[in-house]
Amino acid sequence: MTGKKAADARRTSIGAQRNPASQDAILQAAEEILVEGGLGSFSIEAVARRAHAGKPTIYRWWPTRTILLLDVYHRQKFVDIAPDTGAIETDIFQLLSDLLEFWNTGHGGAVFRSVIAEAQTDPAASKALAAYMAERYQQGGEIFRRAKARDEVADWVVPELAMEIITSFVWKRLLTDRLEIAPEQLRLVVRHLVHGLKAQ
Amino acid sequence: MTGKKAADARRTSIGAQRNPASQDAILQAAEEILVEGGLGSFSIEAVARRAHAGKPTIYRWWPTRTILLLDVYHRQKFVDIAPDTGAIETDIFQLLSDLLEFWNTGHGGAVFRSVIAEAQTDPAASKALAAYMAERYQQGGEIFRRAKARDEVADWVVPELAMEIITSFVWKRLLTDRLEIAPEQLRLVVRHLVHGLKAQ
DNA sequence: ACTTGAACGAAACGGCTCGTTTCGTTATAT
DNA sequence: ATATAACGAAACGAGCCGTTTCGTTCAAGT
């Protein structure tokens, strides 16, 4: 992606201040390890080795493995959660399609899977994930607010809840390693999902 | 649940055959650890301590932590995946309601969460989970096959896929620790889900 | 009746990882 | 000029992992 490995040059202190080169090398090494080996290979020790960084340097800025993981996660580029194509069905297709592509082709899938897995073990990760998801549902609910303004979906549809529902399916596919969904198959899924959301 | 702890009595060899008392104590201790401390506390060592069993005894019958975890999982009582209430909407409500209750009140939720988390790390767990889910979709698809026979859902509905979709939402709730859903709220979710599955 | 062999729990092992501490070095901040 | 803090490397003790050893208990086979 960036074209360079986690640790190209030797680094050292640049005085009584944080060294951004070390910070970058550590975060990049962490992401590489997640992508290549998954959460099982992800440890402070392994990241330090790969980044040619000292363990105390990592522990100074990222007190726990979970915090480092979440930092890697937050540095990702995220997909547009509320595309506006003019129709609810194509909006949802676009959103899910973008999510799948992001998870499939980039590093996003491996990182996000790891965050979810970590949340099953670490309350800090669980709390962070909950907060993040709530924000995303709020933002993404815009799709349904717009559609309601167009009288395209029923009154009783709750935007945030609908958002949560339509993203659930791809979550499950991510966690069960079945992300490769052909466009026509995805269209069928969206058809299942959307038809009930339309006003009669 | 059973009323007794993992290891009440001292056990020893009963000759050149497997000791079912040890087997039970180990599986019960494993389940207790999962419920009380989650996957993070789950190790062969911890299970051996709690069950007053020797580590070699565990390794003899469950070569890896994942295999032990899956054995705990498979010993659960599972909910009826295809309730037959006569109408698709109440069928789905019943199914999701049963799932939520099982996960909430019993040990099922903690154990299943752990299996999903383990599947993010261990390919063996991932494979086992995939096989199990495929079987469940197949069985649960019966709900939609019956509904199609009644002309209650559209022709294009794919039973197994519909099953996957409607269970996705509670999966996500399980994994984000938001299982407590009031009946009227669940009814709303089902309304979101089902309405699109109905024939016009 | 006697021997063989397997399962059992306990203990100890070598190896590994974890989070911390120590060290000498670098360079900013005062 | 001095104090302070960050840096990477190395080493530390603690704990867990998977295995081995040990003495004991009995079913299975002769």
XYZ file of N, CA, C and O in Angstrom, chain A residues 19-194:
704
model
N 9.048 10.565 18.841
C 9.607 10.417 17.499
C 8.522 9.914 16.542
O 8.133 8.751 16.590
N 8.058 10.788 15.637
C 6.968 10.371 14.752
C 7.372 9.237 13.814
O 6.517 8.441 13.394
N 8.660 9.155 13.503
C 9.107 8.056 12.638
C 8.901 6.722 13.341
O 8.470 5.726 12.730
N 9.193 6.681 14.629
C 8.960 5.451 15.389
C 7.477 5.147 15.478
O 7.049 3.994 15.321
N 6.707 6.185 15.717
C 5.268 5.998 15.800
C 4.730 5.382 14.508
O 3.977 4.405 14.534
N 5.148 5.933 13.396
C 4.691 5.409 12.105
C 5.138 3.973 11.892
O 4.357 3.119 11.454
N 6.407 3.722 12.198
C 6.938 2.373 11.974
C 6.189 1.359 12.819
O 5.889 0.241 12.359
N 5.864 1.732 14.031
C 5.165 0.812 14.937
C 3.753 0.522 14.420
O 3.326 -0.632 14.337
N 3.052 1.581 14.053
C 1.676 1.382 13.578
C 1.648 0.596 12.275
O 0.768 -0.245 12.054
N 2.636 0.857 11.432
C 2.659 0.125 10.172
C 3.003 -1.341 10.388
O 2.381 -2.230 9.794
N 3.960 -1.569 11.270
C 4.311 -2.958 11.582
C 3.113 -3.677 12.187
O 2.831 -4.837 11.858
N 2.398 -2.994 13.048
C 1.226 -3.603 13.688
C 0.198 -3.990 12.642
O -0.348 -5.098 12.664
N -0.040 -3.099 11.703
C -1.019 -3.400 10.662
C -0.558 -4.567 9.794
O -1.342 -5.468 9.473
N 0.709 -4.563 9.442
C 1.227 -5.658 8.617
C 1.058 -7.009 9.312
O 0.684 -8.002 8.690
N 1.353 -7.020 10.600
C 1.229 -8.283 11.342
C -0.217 -8.744 11.372
O -0.515 -9.931 11.168
N -1.135 -7.813 11.592
C -2.553 -8.168 11.604
C -2.982 -8.749 10.274
O -3.696 -9.757 10.220
N -2.539 -8.123 9.203
C -2.966 -8.566 7.874
C -2.355 -9.920 7.527
O -3.022 -10.792 6.983
N -1.093 -10.079 7.885
C -0.400 -11.304 7.477
C -0.682 -12.490 8.385
O -0.782 -13.622 7.917
N -0.796 -12.217 9.687
C -0.923 -13.339 10.609
C -2.169 -13.333 11.460
O -2.407 -14.281 12.204
N -2.946 -12.261 11.365
C -4.158 -12.193 12.170
C -3.888 -11.856 13.626
O -2.741 -11.671 14.043
N -4.960 -11.814 14.362
C -4.880 -11.404 15.763
C -4.024 -12.347 16.592
O -3.432 -11.937 17.592
N -3.939 -13.586 16.170
C -3.145 -14.548 16.907
C -1.663 -14.219 16.930
O -0.961 -14.546 17.877
N -1.199 -13.570 15.888
C 0.223 -13.219 15.810
C 0.487 -11.825 16.353
O 1.629 -11.374 16.381
N -0.562 -11.160 16.740
C -0.445 -9.748 17.105
C -0.074 -9.596 18.577
O -0.882 -9.836 19.455
N 1.154 -9.204 18.828
C 1.595 -8.955 20.201
C 2.546 -7.773 20.204
O 3.151 -7.445 19.182
N 2.663 -7.135 21.349
C 3.591 -6.005 21.468
C 4.999 -6.447 21.071
O 5.706 -5.755 20.345
N 5.336 -7.633 21.536
C 6.668 -8.170 21.246
C 6.897 -8.292 19.729
O 7.918 -7.859 19.201
N 5.934 -8.869 19.064
C 6.076 -9.074 17.623
C 6.133 -7.740 16.880
O 6.911 -7.579 15.933
N 5.328 -6.794 17.305
C 5.331 -5.485 16.663
C 6.681 -4.796 16.875
O 7.250 -4.213 15.948
N 7.190 -4.890 18.081
C 8.486 -4.269 18.380
C 9.583 -4.857 17.488
O 10.393 -4.124 16.914
N 9.576 -6.177 17.377
C 10.581 -6.826 16.531
C 10.491 -6.317 15.101
O 11.490 -5.910 14.499
N 9.289 -6.335 14.579
C 9.121 -5.975 13.169
C 9.440 -4.515 12.900
O 9.954 -4.172 11.829
N 9.122 -3.663 13.860
C 9.340 -2.216 13.670
C 10.753 -1.798 14.072
O 11.101 -0.625 13.936
N 11.539 -2.736 14.557
C 12.849 -2.400 15.126
C 12.695 -1.288 16.150
O 13.430 -0.294 16.140
N 11.735 -1.505 17.017
C 11.476 -0.541 18.085
C 11.663 -1.239 19.427
O 11.579 -2.463 19.526
N 11.936 -0.452 20.450
C 12.053 -1.027 21.782
C 10.673 -1.242 22.375
O 9.751 -0.460 22.128
N 10.531 -2.310 23.128
C 9.231 -2.542 23.758
C 8.826 -1.382 24.664
O 7.656 -0.976 24.653
N 9.731 -0.824 25.458
C 9.312 0.308 26.300
C 8.743 1.462 25.489
O 7.834 2.160 25.960
N 9.246 1.663 24.291
C 8.709 2.736 23.452
C 7.236 2.494 23.140
O 6.417 3.422 23.193
N 6.927 1.240 22.829
C 5.525 0.926 22.534
C 4.686 1.062 23.792
O 3.637 1.702 23.782
N 5.147 0.463 24.863
C 4.335 0.497 26.090
C 4.154 1.931 26.598
O 3.161 2.237 27.259
N 5.110 2.795 26.290
C 4.963 4.186 26.741
C 3.741 4.829 26.104
O 2.992 5.553 26.748
N 3.526 4.579 24.827
C 2.463 5.295 24.108
C 1.194 4.475 23.931
O 0.120 5.036 23.705
N 1.352 3.142 23.960
C 0.174 2.278 23.847
C 0.222 1.273 24.998
O 0.846 0.205 24.844
N -0.417 1.611 26.095
C -0.257 0.808 27.317
C -0.695 -0.651 27.167
O -0.190 -1.511 27.878
N -1.639 -0.911 26.281
C -2.093 -2.300 26.117
C -2.167 -2.665 24.641
O -2.251 -1.795 23.759
N -2.196 -3.934 24.422
C -2.332 -4.450 23.068
C -3.617 -3.946 22.424
O -3.645 -3.592 21.242
N -4.687 -3.896 23.209
C -5.974 -3.444 22.679
C -5.901 -1.998 22.206
O -6.449 -1.645 21.151
N -5.234 -1.167 22.966
C -5.129 0.243 22.583
C -4.351 0.392 21.275
O -4.715 1.188 20.409
N -3.300 -0.381 21.148
C -2.553 -0.345 19.889
C -3.423 -0.826 18.731
O -3.458 -0.216 17.655
N -4.145 -1.889 18.970
C -5.042 -2.423 17.933
C -6.072 -1.380 17.512
O -6.309 -1.162 16.319
N -6.664 -0.723 18.477
C -7.677 0.283 18.172
C -7.071 1.470 17.423
O -7.725 2.080 16.583
N -5.816 1.773 17.727
C -5.167 2.872 17.016
C -4.945 2.504 15.553
O -5.174 3.312 14.645
N -4.530 1.288 15.321
C -4.393 0.811 13.940
C -5.741 0.932 13.231
O -5.827 1.419 12.099
N -6.754 0.498 13.922
C -8.100 0.517 13.353
C -8.541 1.934 12.983
O -9.044 2.174 11.882
N -8.346 2.860 13.887
C -8.823 4.225 13.652
C -8.059 4.951 12.557
O -8.496 5.988 12.065
N -6.901 4.423 12.201
C -6.129 5.073 11.147
C -6.573 4.645 9.762
O -6.052 5.150 8.759
N -7.492 3.690 9.708
C -7.976 3.241 8.408
C -8.765 4.344 7.716
O -9.346 5.208 8.359
N -8.800 4.215 6.424
C -9.738 5.035 5.654
C -11.061 4.285 5.643
O -11.089 3.083 5.388
N -12.127 4.985 5.920
C -13.410 4.302 5.984
C -14.257 4.617 4.756
O -14.120 5.673 4.147
N -15.140 3.687 4.448
C -15.990 3.884 3.281
C -17.108 4.856 3.631
O -17.447 5.039 4.789
N -17.660 5.439 2.608
C -18.796 6.347 2.769
C -19.996 5.536 3.265
O -20.487 4.663 2.556
N -20.430 5.860 4.461
C -21.482 5.059 5.095
C -22.870 5.464 4.602
O -23.851 4.754 4.848
N -22.960 6.570 3.899
C -24.280 7.040 3.462
C -24.253 7.544 2.028
O -24.448 8.727 1.759
N -24.004 6.632 1.082
C -23.996 7.049 -0.324
C -25.385 7.524 -0.753
O -26.387 7.055 -0.216
N -25.402 8.432 -1.682
C -26.693 9.008 -2.108
C -26.875 8.810 -3.605
O -26.404 9.601 -4.419
N -27.550 7.736 -3.953
C -27.757 7.443 -5.369
C -29.148 7.863 -5.829
O -29.471 7.750 -7.012
N -29.958 8.256 -4.859
C -31.302 8.705 -5.231
C -32.387 7.687 -4.968
O -33.569 8.014 -4.991
N -31.992 6.436 -4.739
C -32.979 5.405 -4.426
C -32.439 4.522 -3.302
O -31.239 4.231 -3.256
N -33.335 4.101 -2.439
C -32.886 3.367 -1.246
C -32.198 2.054 -1.602
O -31.181 1.683 -0.992
N -32.728 1.372 -2.608
C -32.168 0.062 -2.928
C -30.744 0.189 -3.476
O -29.857 -0.579 -3.102
N -30.530 1.155 -4.324
C -29.176 1.331 -4.858
C -28.239 1.932 -3.812
O -27.043 1.649 -3.818
N -28.786 2.760 -2.918
C -27.959 3.264 -1.813
C -27.388 2.105 -0.999
O -26.181 2.058 -0.716
N -28.259 1.195 -0.649
C -27.837 0.066 0.189
C -26.882 -0.843 -0.576
O -25.868 -1.294 -0.038
N -27.201 -1.076 -1.843
C -26.297 -1.898 -2.648
C -24.912 -1.258 -2.705
O -23.889 -1.927 -2.537
N -24.896 0.031 -2.922
C -23.625 0.744 -2.982
C -22.856 0.618 -1.661
O -21.662 0.315 -1.655
N -23.557 0.842 -0.584
C -22.911 0.786 0.730
C -22.314 -0.597 1.003
O -21.131 -0.721 1.353
N -23.102 -1.622 0.817
C -22.610 -2.970 1.102
C -21.503 -3.367 0.132
O -20.528 -4.011 0.517
N -21.666 -2.958 -1.103
C -20.645 -3.255 -2.097
C -19.314 -2.594 -1.739
O -18.253 -3.219 -1.824
N -19.395 -1.346 -1.293
C -18.181 -0.631 -0.889
C -17.531 -1.296 0.330
O -16.307 -1.447 0.390
N -18.361 -1.658 1.273
C -17.839 -2.324 2.477
C -17.122 -3.616 2.106
O -16.004 -3.873 2.556
N -17.767 -4.413 1.274
C -17.173 -5.688 0.887
C -15.856 -5.477 0.155
O -14.880 -6.190 0.395
N -15.848 -4.500 -0.730
C -14.614 -4.257 -1.475
C -13.505 -3.789 -0.534
O -12.359 -4.229 -0.640
N -13.859 -2.905 0.363
C -12.877 -2.408 1.341
C -12.311 -3.541 2.182
O -11.099 -3.652 2.369
N -13.183 -4.393 2.644
C -12.723 -5.506 3.481
C -11.951 -6.534 2.670
O -11.011 -7.153 3.171
N -12.347 -6.711 1.433
C -11.740 -7.742 0.611
C -10.372 -7.353 0.078
O -9.414 -8.120 0.168
N -10.294 -6.170 -0.474
C -9.082 -5.821 -1.206
C -8.047 -5.133 -0.336
O -6.856 -5.280 -0.570
N -8.471 -4.355 0.625
C -7.502 -3.639 1.453
C -7.179 -4.394 2.713
O -7.321 -5.614 2.774
N -6.719 -3.675 3.684
C -6.384 -4.281 4.963
C -7.545 -4.178 5.939
O -7.476 -4.691 7.051
N -8.594 -3.513 5.531
C -9.694 -3.223 6.440
C -10.347 -4.448 7.030
O -10.673 -4.481 8.218
N -10.514 -5.472 6.209
C -11.196 -6.664 6.688
C -10.452 -7.330 7.827
O -11.029 -7.627 8.873
N -9.167 -7.561 7.642
C -8.381 -8.230 8.674
C -8.363 -7.412 9.961
O -8.480 -7.962 11.063
N -8.217 -6.111 9.819
C -8.149 -5.269 11.011
C -9.483 -5.261 11.746
O -9.540 -5.404 12.971
N -10.554 -5.124 11.008
C -11.864 -5.044 11.654
C -12.247 -6.370 12.320
O -12.771 -6.395 13.436
N -11.983 -7.460 11.641
C -12.201 -8.773 12.249
C -11.477 -8.867 13.579
O -12.001 -9.397 14.563
N -10.256 -8.371 13.595
C -9.456 -8.448 14.817
C -10.071 -7.612 15.929
O -10.078 -8.018 17.091
N -10.586 -6.448 15.572
C -11.211 -5.597 16.583
C -12.428 -6.300 17.177
O -12.624 -6.315 18.403
N -13.228 -6.889 16.323
C -14.413 -7.592 16.822
C -14.008 -8.763 17.718
O -14.576 -8.972 18.789
N -13.013 -9.505 17.280
C -12.552 -10.627 18.096
C -12.014 -10.141 19.434
O -12.302 -10.714 20.482
N -11.253 -9.075 19.396
C -10.692 -8.525 20.632
C -11.801 -8.075 21.571
O -11.685 -8.191 22.792
N -12.876 -7.576 21.001
C -13.999 -7.109 21.816
C -14.675 -8.253 22.559
O -15.378 -8.025 23.545
N -14.471 -9.469 22.105
C -15.049 -10.604 22.805
C -14.248 -10.964 24.039
O -14.673 -11.775 24.866
N -13.091 -10.369 24.173
C -12.187 -10.695 25.274
C -11.941 -9.490 26.178
O -11.928 -9.615 27.392
N -11.752 -8.339 25.552
C -11.329 -7.155 26.296
C -12.467 -6.129 26.371
O -12.924 -5.621 25.346
N -12.925 -5.803 27.563
C -14.010 -4.827 27.725
C -13.677 -3.473 27.104
O -14.575 -2.788 26.591
N -12.422 -3.085 27.131
C -12.051 -1.803 26.532
C -12.333 -1.813 25.035
O -12.859 -0.846 24.478
N -11.987 -2.907 24.389
C -12.259 -3.019 22.956
C -13.757 -3.062 22.709
O -14.259 -2.459 21.748
N -14.474 -3.747 23.566
C -15.920 -3.850 23.422
C -16.571 -2.472 23.506
O -17.439 -2.120 22.688
N -16.126 -1.691 24.477
C -16.692 -0.362 24.668
C -16.375 0.542 23.476
O -17.248 1.253 22.965
N -15.150 0.483 23.026
C -14.751 1.310 21.886
C -15.533 0.924 20.632
O -15.989 1.786 19.873
N -15.688 -0.365 20.434
C -16.433 -0.826 19.267
C -17.889 -0.377 19.340
O -18.457 0.084 18.343
N -18.490 -0.479 20.524
C -19.884 -0.065 20.686
C -20.047 1.412 20.348
O -20.990 1.804 19.641
N -19.125 2.222 20.845
C -19.215 3.659 20.587
C -19.064 3.952 19.101
O -19.802 4.765 18.526
N -18.129 3.262 18.478
C -17.906 3.476 17.057
C -19.116 3.074 16.236
O -19.549 3.801 15.328
N -19.682 1.921 16.566
C -20.837 1.453 15.802
C -22.024 2.400 15.959
O -22.737 2.678 14.991
N -22.241 2.880 17.177
C -23.356 3.812 17.404
C -23.207 5.042 16.524
O -24.182 5.525 15.929
N -21.980 5.526 16.423
C -21.737 6.710 15.595
C -22.009 6.398 14.124
O -22.615 7.205 13.405
N -21.565 5.234 13.691
C -21.767 4.861 12.288
C -23.248 4.698 11.963
O -23.700 5.095 10.881
N -24.008 4.105 12.870
C -25.435 3.945 12.619
C -26.099 5.306 12.518
O -26.993 5.530 11.687
N -25.670 6.203 13.378
C -26.222 7.561 13.366
C -25.960 8.215 12.001
O -26.877 8.729 11.359
N -24.696 8.137 11.559
C -24.347 8.743 10.277
C -25.068 8.051 9.127
O -25.661 8.700 8.261
N -24.995 6.727 9.135
C -25.566 5.971 8.024
C -27.077 6.043 7.962
O -27.675 5.857 6.892
N -27.692 6.329 9.095
C -29.145 6.447 9.118
C -29.652 7.494 8.145
O -30.823 7.477 7.747
N -28.755 8.355 7.730
C -29.102 9.406 6.778
C -29.737 8.830 5.506
O -30.641 9.430 4.924
N -29.265 7.663 5.113
C -29.852 7.008 3.948
C -31.363 6.877 4.106
O -32.134 7.186 3.192
N -31.757 6.448 5.285
C -33.181 6.185 5.504
C -33.955 7.470 5.789
O -35.131 7.576 5.446
N -33.276 8.445 6.393
C -33.949 9.727 6.600
C -34.265 10.380 5.250
O -35.338 10.928 5.036
N -33.304 10.303 4.349
C -33.551 10.843 3.012
C -34.683 10.082 2.322
O -35.569 10.682 1.704
N -34.635 8.748 2.459
C -35.645 7.932 1.791
C -37.038 8.198 2.364
O -38.036 8.192 1.637
N -37.084 8.452 3.661
C -38.375 8.763 4.266
C -38.900 10.102 3.758
O -40.105 10.277 3.531
N -37.986 11.044 3.567
C -38.389 12.350 3.040
C -38.945 12.192 1.631
O -39.793 12.993 1.192
N -38.470 11.173 0.920
C -38.982 10.916 -0.429
C -40.215 10.015 -0.390
O -40.691 9.602 -1.442
N -40.667 9.654 0.820
C -41.771 8.694 0.976
C -41.437 7.351 0.331
O -42.311 6.664 -0.186
N -40.151 7.015 0.394
C -39.745 5.770 -0.254
C -39.769 4.588 0.722
O -39.831 3.439 0.298
N -39.655 4.892 2.006
C -39.747 3.821 2.997
C -40.861 4.149 3.982
O -41.295 5.309 4.086
N -41.275 3.129 4.703
C -42.418 3.289 5.602
C -42.101 4.204 6.780
O -40.943 4.374 7.163
N -43.139 4.768 7.375
C -42.990 5.674 8.511
C -42.321 4.999 9.704
O -41.542 5.619 10.419
N -42.681 3.731 9.910
C -42.229 3.062 11.125
C -40.766 2.631 11.071
O -40.234 2.112 12.066
N -40.114 2.814 9.932
C -38.698 2.448 9.840
C -37.862 3.369 10.737
O -37.983 4.579 10.667
N -37.040 2.765 11.561
C -36.139 3.526 12.438
C -34.769 3.558 11.769
O -34.128 2.512 11.626
N -34.312 4.732 11.342
C -33.092 4.804 10.532
C -31.896 4.064 11.136
O -31.245 3.272 10.446
N -31.607 4.331 12.405
C -30.425 3.701 13.012
C -30.588 2.179 13.100
O -29.639 1.434 12.854
N -31.771 1.759 13.450
C -32.019 0.321 13.542
C -31.941 -0.342 12.171
O -31.351 -1.421 12.008
N -32.492 0.309 11.183
C -32.438 -0.225 9.821
C -30.984 -0.338 9.355
O -30.587 -1.305 8.708
N -30.211 0.655 9.724
C -28.783 0.640 9.387
C -28.093 -0.566 10.020
O -27.279 -1.247 9.382
N -28.425 -0.782 11.261
C -27.818 -1.911 11.972
C -28.208 -3.229 11.304
O -27.380 -4.119 11.139
N -29.451 -3.317 10.896
C -29.938 -4.553 10.277
C -29.243 -4.818 8.940
O -28.747 -5.923 8.692
N -29.183 -3.790 8.113
C -28.649 -4.053 6.771
C -27.143 -4.314 6.777
O -26.619 -4.943 5.871
N -26.441 -3.852 7.821
C -25.005 -4.133 7.870
C -24.708 -5.446 8.583
O -23.579 -5.939 8.527
N -25.711 -6.003 9.240
C -25.487 -7.253 9.986
C -25.038 -8.384 9.071
O -24.152 -9.168 9.416
N -25.650 -8.457 7.922
C -25.351 -9.563 7.024
C -23.871 -9.585 6.613
O -23.219 -10.630 6.662
N -23.339 -8.456 6.241
C -21.936 -8.450 5.827
C -20.993 -8.632 7.013
O -19.895 -9.170 6.857
N -21.412 -8.190 8.169
C -20.649 -8.505 9.382
C -20.477 -10.012 9.503
O -19.383 -10.509 9.699
N -21.583 -10.705 9.399
C -21.523 -12.149 9.579
C -20.652 -12.777 8.502
O -19.856 -13.675 8.796
N -20.757 -12.296 7.287
C -19.910 -12.824 6.221
C -18.437 -12.555 6.495
O -17.576 -13.395 6.231
N -18.155 -11.381 7.038
C -16.762 -11.064 7.390
C -16.238 -12.057 8.427
O -15.135 -12.587 8.293
N -17.053 -12.322 9.431
C -16.602 -13.164 10.539
C -16.580 -14.645 10.192
O -15.941 -15.438 10.888
N -17.284 -15.017 9.127
C -17.264 -16.422 8.740
C -16.512 -16.631 7.430
O -16.681 -17.663 6.777
N -15.732 -15.629 7.055
C -14.810 -15.792 5.937
C -15.515 -16.100 4.623
O -15.083 -16.965 3.867
N -16.600 -15.410 4.387
C -17.311 -15.640 3.133
C -17.630 -14.305 2.496
O -18.777 -14.023 2.148
N -16.600 -13.498 2.321
C -16.803 -12.132 1.840
C -16.998 -12.055 0.336
O -17.510 -11.065 -0.175
N -16.568 -13.078 -0.341
C -16.628 -12.982 -1.796
C -18.040 -13.241 -2.309
O -18.471 -14.376 -2.458
N -18.722 -12.166 -2.545
C -20.114 -12.225 -2.961
C -20.218 -11.584 -4.343
O -19.855 -10.427 -4.527
N -20.692 -12.334 -5.298
C -20.834 -11.803 -6.652
C -21.908 -10.717 -6.660
O -22.850 -10.764 -5.867
N -21.738 -9.728 -7.561
C -22.687 -8.603 -7.598
C -24.141 -9.046 -7.675
O -24.993 -8.491 -6.969
N -24.417 -10.033 -8.514
C -25.819 -10.434 -8.644
C -26.328 -11.087 -7.355
O -27.495 -10.971 -6.998
N -25.409 -11.757 -6.660
C -25.801 -12.360 -5.383
C -26.056 -11.267 -4.345
O -27.013 -11.345 -3.568
N -25.213 -10.259 -4.362
C -25.403 -9.149 -3.428
C -26.707 -8.420 -3.720
O -27.422 -7.994 -2.809
N -27.006 -8.328 -5.000
C -28.263 -7.673 -5.360
C -29.458 -8.451 -4.804
O -30.449 -7.867 -4.364
N -29.325 -9.747 -4.810
C -30.390 -10.583 -4.240
C -30.522 -10.355 -2.736
O -31.625 -10.255 -2.197
N -29.387 -10.272 -2.076
C -29.412 -9.996 -0.630
C -30.095 -8.662 -0.362
O -30.972 -8.556 0.514
N -29.715 -7.669 -1.125
C -30.310 -6.344 -0.937
C -31.812 -6.394 -1.206
O -32.603 -5.744 -0.527
N -32.159 -7.208 -2.169
C -33.586 -7.355 -2.462
C -34.325 -7.927 -1.250
O -35.405 -7.467 -0.890
N -33.739 -8.940 -0.643
C -34.315 -9.489 0.576
C -34.468 -8.394 1.629
O -35.489 -8.286 2.304
N -33.406 -7.627 1.780
C -33.373 -6.640 2.854
C -34.322 -5.482 2.602
O -35.047 -5.038 3.492
N -34.298 -4.972 1.403
C -34.948 -3.703 1.115
C -36.450 -3.812 0.943
O -37.197 -2.937 1.343
